[in-house]
Amino acid sequence: MKKIAILGSTGSIGTQTLEVVRANGDIQVTALAAGSNISLLEKQIREFKPKLVCVWDENKAKELKLCTADLFVEICSGMEGLIKVALEPESELLVTAIVGMIGLRPTIAAIEAGKDIALANKETLVTAGHLIMPLAKEKKIKILPVDSEHSAIFQCLQGRNGSDACVPCNSSSEIEKILLTASGGPFRGLAKEQMREIKPEDALKHPSWSMGRKITIDSATMVNKGLEVMEAKWLFGVEPSDITVVVQPKSIIHSMVQFRDGAVMAQLGTPDMKLPIQYALYYPERRSLKGERLDFWKLGGLIFEKPDMENFDGLRLAYQAIHKGGSMPTVYNAANELAVHDFLEGRLSFLGITERIEAAMEAHHVIENPSVEEILETERWAVGRA
Ligand code: NAD
Ligand code: MG
């Protein structure tokens, strides 16, 4: 039986990972971690019987301990607990389904311990891709993308030289271009002026995907696509200039790779995160998966557009952050994390999110090749500033 641990088991990706585990019946979950939803955690503990569970909130961890006193499960809390879950000795693979750069230290710890990573938590690669990818190579572990676009690219690269050993694959010289698809979010086609009054409830309605709150807002601002360009650069070892964002509003094409002979390979499917999750859990095996299939007759046609960089600063600023490099992507990411939080709390306007990112980036002096400590220090600086 394959043994896995999950960071962020109560969220959108975490619960869908457990659905995949339940449907297949041959994966053992050895450890779980989540923020504060202990009623769902208790249900997950009773069903999946992990040995170790971390709740970020210390008081909630104490409460969970009382509710599960009849079970053989160790409950821990805080960053120490997250790292303990990442290092759970029996697990071979860590699913990083936690949201935000809080996932950085546990992910690095798991790689150092030789565990494969099913990576949903893109914020870790955005801020520390320059440390994580070489470490993954040194430790000979796999980083298996869960993000649908990156899973699509990974699937298109199968059969290429080196693609089954470890990501980044050695096939980058065969890649001419990565065509990263984007839905454009709920506000595609609007001018900036029309976005002034957008409220959280409007921005939380994604046209094609059902996801956690933070990534849904990131999709509405196009910051998500910016983070994904950075994620793709690290995962597939390509230059940012070789990544083209293609808006395809129905989210049917999950991404494409254009090879040096002009051939374009694409992965298509209905928008269902269980496919990339299952592909990462069982890679290189492709298991059967129930669910809706594409109906091309119903679909009729697909439209393609260039991303609107004039009205959506999220993507424009991402390219700037990549270009500056070093600690700048961390500033882009950390300023965004806090701004999204403030927007959801009603303390910041929708356009204020990217304005905050831009202001933080303008004030920042880049640290080249930042260490983990410098990345975390940069995060504190960006948050303190806001
Ligand atoms: P979510 O908000 O639904 O879930 C986040 C999970 O992280 C929850 O279980 C929460 O309890 C946990 N968490 C948050 N802070 C924590 C802390 N301090 N300690 C322990 N646990 C903590 O988010 P999501 O949509 O599932 O996204 C998770 C990650 O996957 C993000 O990085 C996101 O960008 C990425 N992702 C998500 C989707 C999607 O479809 N939801 C698609 C692609 C990538
Ligand atoms: Mg994505």
Coordinates of C-alpha atoms and ligand atoms in Angstrom, one line a residue:
M1 CA 0.0 0.0 0.0
K2 CA 1.3 3.5 -0.9
K3 CA 1.5 5.7 2.2
I4 CA 0.9 9.5 2.0
A5 CA 0.6 12.5 4.3
I6 CA -1.5 15.6 3.5
L7 CA -1.0 19.2 4.5
G8 CA -4.3 21.1 4.2
S9 CA -6.6 18.0 4.3
T10 CA -9.8 20.1 5.0
G11 CA -9.5 22.4 2.0
S12 CA -10.6 22.1 -1.6
I13 CA -7.6 20.1 -2.8
G14 CA -7.2 18.2 0.5
T15 CA -10.8 16.9 0.5
Q16 CA -10.6 15.9 -3.2
T17 CA -7.4 14.1 -2.5
L18 CA -9.2 12.1 0.2
E19 CA -12.0 11.4 -2.3
V20 CA -9.5 9.9 -4.7
V21 CA -8.0 7.9 -1.8
R22 CA -11.5 6.7 -0.8
A23 CA -12.4 5.7 -4.4
N24 CA -9.2 3.7 -5.0
G25 CA -8.9 2.0 -1.6
D26 CA -5.2 1.2 -1.8
I27 CA -3.5 4.3 -0.3
Q28 CA -2.9 4.6 3.4
V29 CA -3.0 8.1 4.9
T30 CA -0.4 8.3 7.7
A31 CA -0.7 11.9 8.6
L32 CA -2.9 15.0 8.1
A33 CA -2.7 18.7 8.8
A34 CA -5.2 21.5 8.7
G35 CA -5.7 25.0 10.1
S36 CA -8.7 24.9 12.4
N37 CA -11.7 22.9 11.0
I38 CA -11.5 20.2 13.7
S39 CA -15.0 18.8 13.1
L40 CA -14.0 17.8 9.6
L41 CA -10.6 16.7 10.8
E42 CA -12.3 14.4 13.3
K43 CA -14.4 12.8 10.6
Q44 CA -11.3 12.4 8.5
I45 CA -9.4 10.8 11.4
R46 CA -12.2 8.3 12.0
E47 CA -12.4 7.3 8.3
F48 CA -8.8 7.3 7.2
K49 CA -7.1 6.5 10.6
P50 CA -3.9 8.5 10.3
K51 CA -1.3 8.1 13.1
L52 CA -0.5 11.8 13.3
V53 CA -2.5 15.0 12.9
C54 CA -1.5 18.6 13.2
V55 CA -3.9 21.5 13.8
W56 CA -2.3 24.8 13.4
D57 CA -4.4 26.5 16.1
E58 CA -3.1 25.2 19.5
N59 CA -6.4 25.5 21.3
K60 CA -8.3 23.7 18.5
A61 CA -5.6 21.0 18.7
K62 CA -6.4 20.5 22.4
E63 CA -10.1 20.3 21.6
L64 CA -9.4 17.7 18.9
K65 CA -7.4 15.7 21.3
L66 CA -10.4 15.4 23.6
C67 CA -12.7 14.4 20.8
T68 CA -10.4 11.7 19.6
A69 CA -9.3 10.3 23.0
D70 CA -10.8 6.9 22.0
L71 CA -8.5 6.6 19.0
F72 CA -4.8 5.9 18.5
V73 CA -3.8 9.2 17.0
E74 CA -1.2 11.7 18.0
I75 CA -2.3 15.4 17.8
C76 CA 0.2 18.2 17.4
S77 CA 0.1 21.9 16.5
G78 CA 1.9 24.9 15.0
M79 CA 4.9 24.9 12.6
E80 CA 6.6 22.2 14.6
G81 CA 3.5 20.0 14.0
L82 CA 3.3 20.8 10.3
I83 CA 7.0 19.8 9.9
K84 CA 6.3 16.6 11.9
V85 CA 3.5 15.7 9.5
A86 CA 5.8 16.4 6.5
L87 CA 8.4 14.1 8.0
E88 CA 6.0 11.3 9.2
P89 CA 8.4 8.4 8.8
E90 CA 6.2 5.9 7.0
S91 CA 4.8 8.3 4.3
E92 CA 6.5 8.2 0.9
L93 CA 4.7 11.2 -0.6
L94 CA 3.5 14.5 0.8
V95 CA 0.5 16.2 -0.7
T96 CA 1.0 20.0 -0.2
A97 CA -2.6 21.2 -0.3
I98 CA -2.0 24.0 2.2
V99 CA -2.6 27.5 1.1
G100 CA 0.1 30.2 1.2
M101 CA 3.8 30.3 1.8
I102 CA 3.3 28.8 5.2
G103 CA 3.9 25.5 3.2
L104 CA 7.5 26.4 2.5
R105 CA 9.3 25.0 5.5
P106 CA 7.4 21.7 5.7
T107 CA 7.8 21.1 2.0
I108 CA 11.6 21.7 2.2
A109 CA 11.8 19.4 5.2
A110 CA 9.9 16.6 3.4
I111 CA 12.2 16.9 0.3
E112 CA 15.3 16.8 2.6
A113 CA 13.9 13.6 4.1
G114 CA 13.6 12.1 0.6
K115 CA 9.8 12.2 0.2
D116 CA 8.1 12.7 -3.2
I117 CA 5.9 15.8 -3.3
A118 CA 2.4 16.1 -5.0
L119 CA 2.5 19.9 -5.2
A120 CA -0.6 22.0 -5.1
N121 CA 0.9 24.7 -3.0
K122 CA 2.4 26.9 -5.8
E123 CA 3.4 29.6 -3.3
T124 CA 6.3 27.5 -2.2
L125 CA 7.8 27.3 -5.7
V126 CA 7.1 30.9 -6.4
T127 CA 9.1 32.1 -3.4
A128 CA 11.8 29.4 -3.3
G129 CA 11.9 27.5 -6.6
H130 CA 15.6 28.3 -6.8
L131 CA 16.2 26.3 -3.6
I132 CA 13.5 23.6 -4.0
M133 CA 14.2 22.4 -7.6
P134 CA 18.0 21.8 -7.0
L135 CA 17.2 20.1 -3.7
A136 CA 14.7 17.8 -5.3
K137 CA 17.3 16.9 -7.9
E138 CA 20.0 16.2 -5.3
K139 CA 17.6 14.1 -3.2
K140 CA 16.3 12.3 -6.3
I141 CA 12.7 12.9 -5.4
K142 CA 9.8 13.7 -7.7
I143 CA 7.8 16.9 -7.6
L144 CA 4.5 15.9 -9.2
P145 CA 2.4 18.9 -10.2
V146 CA -1.2 19.0 -9.0
D147 CA -2.1 22.4 -10.4
S148 CA -4.2 21.5 -13.4
E149 CA -2.2 23.5 -15.9
H150 CA 1.1 22.1 -14.7
S151 CA -0.2 18.6 -14.6
A152 CA -1.4 19.1 -18.2
I153 CA 2.1 20.2 -19.3
F154 CA 3.6 17.3 -17.3
Q155 CA 1.2 14.9 -19.1
C156 CA 2.1 16.4 -22.5
L157 CA 5.8 15.8 -21.7
Q158 CA 5.4 12.1 -21.1
G159 CA 7.6 10.0 -23.2
R160 CA 10.1 12.8 -23.7
N161 CA 13.7 12.2 -22.6
G162 CA 14.0 12.3 -18.8
S163 CA 10.3 13.3 -18.1
D164 CA 9.6 10.3 -16.0
A165 CA 12.6 10.6 -13.7
C166 CA 12.2 13.9 -11.9
V167 CA 10.7 17.2 -12.7
P168 CA 12.4 19.4 -14.0
C169 CA 12.7 17.1 -16.9
N170 CA 15.6 17.1 -19.3
S171 CA 13.4 17.7 -22.3
S172 CA 13.4 21.5 -21.9
S173 CA 15.6 21.7 -25.0
E174 CA 12.8 20.1 -27.0
I175 CA 10.3 22.6 -25.7
E176 CA 9.8 25.7 -27.9
K177 CA 7.0 27.2 -25.9
I178 CA 4.7 26.4 -23.0
L179 CA 1.1 27.6 -23.7
L180 CA -0.3 28.1 -20.3
T181 CA -4.1 28.4 -20.5
A182 CA -6.2 30.7 -18.3
S183 CA -10.0 31.1 -18.0
G184 CA -9.6 34.9 -17.6
G185 CA -11.8 34.7 -14.4
P186 CA -15.2 36.2 -13.8
F187 CA -14.2 39.7 -14.8
R188 CA -12.8 39.0 -18.2
G189 CA -13.7 41.7 -20.7
L190 CA -14.2 44.4 -18.0
A191 CA -12.3 47.7 -18.0
K192 CA -10.5 48.7 -14.8
E193 CA -13.0 51.4 -14.1
Q194 CA -15.8 48.8 -14.1
M195 CA -13.9 46.8 -11.4
R196 CA -13.8 49.5 -8.7
E197 CA -17.0 48.3 -6.9
I198 CA -16.3 44.5 -7.0
K199 CA -17.2 42.9 -3.7
P200 CA -15.8 39.6 -2.4
E201 CA -19.1 37.7 -3.1
D202 CA -18.7 38.7 -6.8
A203 CA -15.1 37.7 -7.0
L204 CA -15.7 34.4 -5.3
K205 CA -17.8 33.2 -8.3
H206 CA -15.4 31.5 -10.6
P207 CA -16.8 30.7 -14.1
S208 CA -15.5 27.2 -14.4
W209 CA -13.6 25.9 -11.3
S210 CA -14.7 25.4 -7.7
M211 CA -11.7 26.1 -5.5
G212 CA -10.6 27.6 -2.1
R213 CA -11.3 31.3 -1.4
K214 CA -7.7 32.6 -1.8
I215 CA -7.0 31.0 -5.2
T216 CA -10.5 32.0 -6.4
I217 CA -9.7 35.7 -5.7
D218 CA -6.2 35.2 -7.3
S219 CA -8.0 33.9 -10.4
A220 CA -10.2 37.0 -10.5
T221 CA -7.2 39.3 -10.3
M222 CA -5.1 37.1 -12.7
V223 CA -2.5 36.9 -9.9
N224 CA -3.1 33.2 -10.0
K225 CA -1.8 33.1 -13.6
G226 CA 1.2 35.2 -12.6
L227 CA 2.0 32.7 -9.8
E228 CA 1.5 29.9 -12.3
V229 CA 4.0 31.4 -14.8
M230 CA 6.6 31.4 -12.0
E231 CA 5.6 27.8 -11.0
A232 CA 6.0 26.6 -14.6
K233 CA 9.4 28.3 -15.0
W234 CA 10.7 26.3 -12.1
L235 CA 9.0 23.0 -12.7
F236 CA 9.9 22.8 -16.4
G237 CA 13.2 24.7 -16.5
V238 CA 12.0 27.1 -19.2
E239 CA 12.6 30.9 -19.6
P240 CA 9.6 33.1 -18.8
S241 CA 9.8 34.4 -22.4
D242 CA 9.0 30.9 -23.5
I243 CA 5.7 30.8 -21.5
T244 CA 2.7 32.3 -23.3
V245 CA -0.5 32.7 -21.5
V246 CA -3.5 31.9 -23.6
V247 CA -7.0 32.8 -22.4
Q248 CA -9.5 29.9 -23.1
P249 CA -12.6 30.8 -21.1
K250 CA -14.2 27.4 -20.8
S251 CA -11.2 25.7 -19.1
I252 CA -11.3 22.7 -21.4
I253 CA -7.7 22.8 -22.6
H254 CA -5.7 22.6 -19.4
S255 CA -2.4 23.7 -21.1
M256 CA -0.3 22.9 -24.1
V257 CA 3.4 22.4 -25.1
Q258 CA 4.8 23.5 -28.4
F259 CA 7.8 21.5 -29.4
R260 CA 10.7 22.6 -31.5
D261 CA 9.3 21.0 -34.6
G262 CA 6.2 23.0 -34.3
A263 CA 4.0 20.2 -32.9
V264 CA 1.6 21.3 -30.2
M265 CA 0.5 18.7 -27.6
A266 CA -2.5 19.6 -25.4
Q267 CA -4.3 18.0 -22.5
L268 CA -8.1 18.4 -22.5
G269 CA -10.8 17.4 -20.1
T270 CA -13.7 18.6 -18.0
P271 CA -12.6 20.9 -15.2
D272 CA -12.2 18.3 -12.4
M273 CA -9.2 18.6 -10.0
K274 CA -9.5 14.9 -9.1
L275 CA -7.8 14.1 -12.4
P276 CA -4.5 15.9 -11.7
I277 CA -4.6 14.8 -8.1
Q278 CA -5.0 11.1 -9.0
Y279 CA -2.4 11.4 -11.7
A280 CA 0.1 12.8 -9.2
L281 CA -0.8 10.1 -6.6
Y282 CA -0.4 7.2 -9.0
Y283 CA 2.2 8.5 -11.4
P284 CA 3.2 7.1 -13.9
E285 CA 0.0 4.9 -13.8
R286 CA -3.2 6.3 -15.3
R287 CA -6.1 4.9 -13.2
S288 CA -9.8 5.0 -14.1
L289 CA -11.7 8.0 -12.8
K290 CA -15.4 8.4 -12.7
G291 CA -16.9 11.7 -13.8
E292 CA -18.2 13.7 -16.6
R293 CA -16.5 13.3 -20.0
L294 CA -16.0 15.9 -22.7
D295 CA -18.8 16.2 -25.1
F296 CA -17.3 17.8 -28.2
W297 CA -20.7 18.1 -29.9
K298 CA -22.1 20.0 -27.0
L299 CA -19.0 22.1 -26.7
G300 CA -19.2 23.2 -30.3
G301 CA -16.1 25.5 -30.3
L302 CA -13.4 27.0 -28.2
I303 CA -12.3 30.6 -28.3
F304 CA -8.8 31.9 -27.6
E305 CA -7.7 35.4 -26.5
K306 CA -4.6 37.3 -25.5
P307 CA -4.5 38.1 -21.7
D308 CA -5.6 41.6 -21.0
M309 CA -2.5 43.1 -19.3
E310 CA -3.8 46.6 -19.4
N311 CA -6.8 46.0 -17.2
F312 CA -5.4 43.2 -15.1
D313 CA -2.2 44.3 -13.4
G314 CA -1.8 40.9 -11.6
L315 CA -0.2 39.3 -14.6
R316 CA 1.8 42.4 -15.7
L317 CA 3.3 42.7 -12.2
A318 CA 4.1 39.0 -12.1
Y319 CA 6.3 39.3 -15.2
Q320 CA 8.0 42.3 -13.6
A321 CA 8.7 40.2 -10.4
I322 CA 10.1 37.4 -12.5
H323 CA 12.3 39.8 -14.4
K324 CA 13.7 41.3 -11.2
G325 CA 14.1 37.8 -9.7
G326 CA 15.7 37.0 -6.3
S327 CA 13.4 38.0 -3.5
M328 CA 10.9 40.0 -5.7
P329 CA 8.5 37.0 -6.4
T330 CA 8.3 36.6 -2.6
V331 CA 7.2 40.3 -2.3
Y332 CA 4.7 39.8 -5.1
N333 CA 3.3 36.7 -3.3
A334 CA 3.4 37.9 0.3
A335 CA 1.8 41.3 -0.5
N336 CA -0.9 39.4 -2.4
E337 CA -1.6 37.0 0.4
L338 CA -2.2 39.7 2.9
A339 CA -4.1 41.9 0.4
V340 CA -6.5 39.0 -0.5
H341 CA -7.1 38.4 3.2
D342 CA -7.9 42.1 3.7
F343 CA -10.1 42.2 0.6
L344 CA -12.1 39.2 1.9
E345 CA -12.5 40.9 5.2
G346 CA -13.9 44.0 3.5
R347 CA -10.8 46.2 4.4
L348 CA -9.4 46.6 0.9
S349 CA -11.0 47.2 -2.5
F350 CA -10.6 44.7 -5.4
L351 CA -8.2 47.0 -7.3
G352 CA -6.4 47.7 -4.0
I353 CA -5.0 44.1 -4.2
T354 CA -2.8 44.7 -7.1
E355 CA -2.1 48.3 -6.1
R356 CA -0.7 47.0 -2.8
I357 CA 1.5 44.4 -4.6
E358 CA 2.8 47.2 -6.9
A359 CA 3.6 49.5 -4.0
A360 CA 5.4 46.7 -2.1
M361 CA 7.5 45.8 -5.2
E362 CA 8.5 49.4 -5.8
A363 CA 9.7 49.8 -2.2
H364 CA 11.7 46.5 -2.2
H365 CA 15.4 46.1 -2.6
V366 CA 16.0 42.7 -4.3
I367 CA 18.0 40.1 -2.4
E368 CA 19.7 37.9 -5.0
N369 CA 19.5 34.1 -4.4
P370 CA 17.7 34.5 -1.0
S371 CA 18.0 31.7 1.6
V372 CA 14.9 30.3 3.3
E373 CA 15.5 32.7 6.2
E374 CA 15.8 35.7 3.9
I375 CA 12.6 34.6 2.1
L376 CA 10.8 34.5 5.4
E377 CA 12.4 37.8 6.4
T378 CA 11.2 39.3 3.1
E379 CA 7.7 38.0 3.8
R380 CA 7.7 39.7 7.3
W381 CA 8.9 42.9 5.6
A382 CA 6.1 42.9 3.0
V383 CA 3.5 42.1 5.6
G384 CA 4.8 44.6 8.1
R385 CA 4.9 47.3 5.4
A386 CA 1.2 46.7 4.5
Ligands
NAD1 P1 -8.4 25.9 0.7 O1 -8.4 27.3 1.4 O2 -9.6 25.3 0.3 O3 -7.6 24.9 1.7 C1 -6.5 25.2 2.4 C2 -6.1 24.2 3.4 O4 -4.9 24.6 4.1 C3 -7.2 23.9 4.5 O5 -7.2 22.6 4.8 C4 -6.7 24.8 5.6 O6 -7.1 24.3 6.9 C5 -5.2 24.6 5.5 N1 -4.4 25.6 6.2 C6 -4.4 26.9 5.9 N2 -3.5 27.6 6.8 C7 -3.0 26.6 7.5 C8 -2.0 26.6 8.6 N3 -1.5 27.7 9.0 N4 -1.7 25.4 9.1 C9 -2.2 24.2 8.7 N5 -3.1 24.2 7.7 C10 -3.5 25.3 7.1 O7 -7.3 26.0 -0.5 P2 -7.2 25.2 -1.8 O8 -8.1 25.8 -2.8 O9 -7.4 23.7 -1.5 O10 -5.7 25.5 -2.3 C11 -4.6 24.9 -1.6 C12 -3.4 25.1 -2.5 O11 -3.6 24.5 -3.7 C13 -3.1 26.6 -2.8 O12 -1.7 26.8 -2.9 C14 -3.7 26.8 -4.2 O13 -3.1 27.8 -4.9 C15 -3.4 25.4 -4.8 N6 -4.3 25.0 -5.9 C16 -5.7 24.8 -5.6 C17 -6.5 24.5 -6.6 C18 -8.0 24.2 -6.4 O14 -8.7 23.8 -7.3 N7 -8.5 24.4 -5.2 C19 -6.0 24.3 -7.9 C20 -4.7 24.5 -8.2 C21 -3.8 24.8 -7.1
MG2 MG -4.1 26.3 -11.9

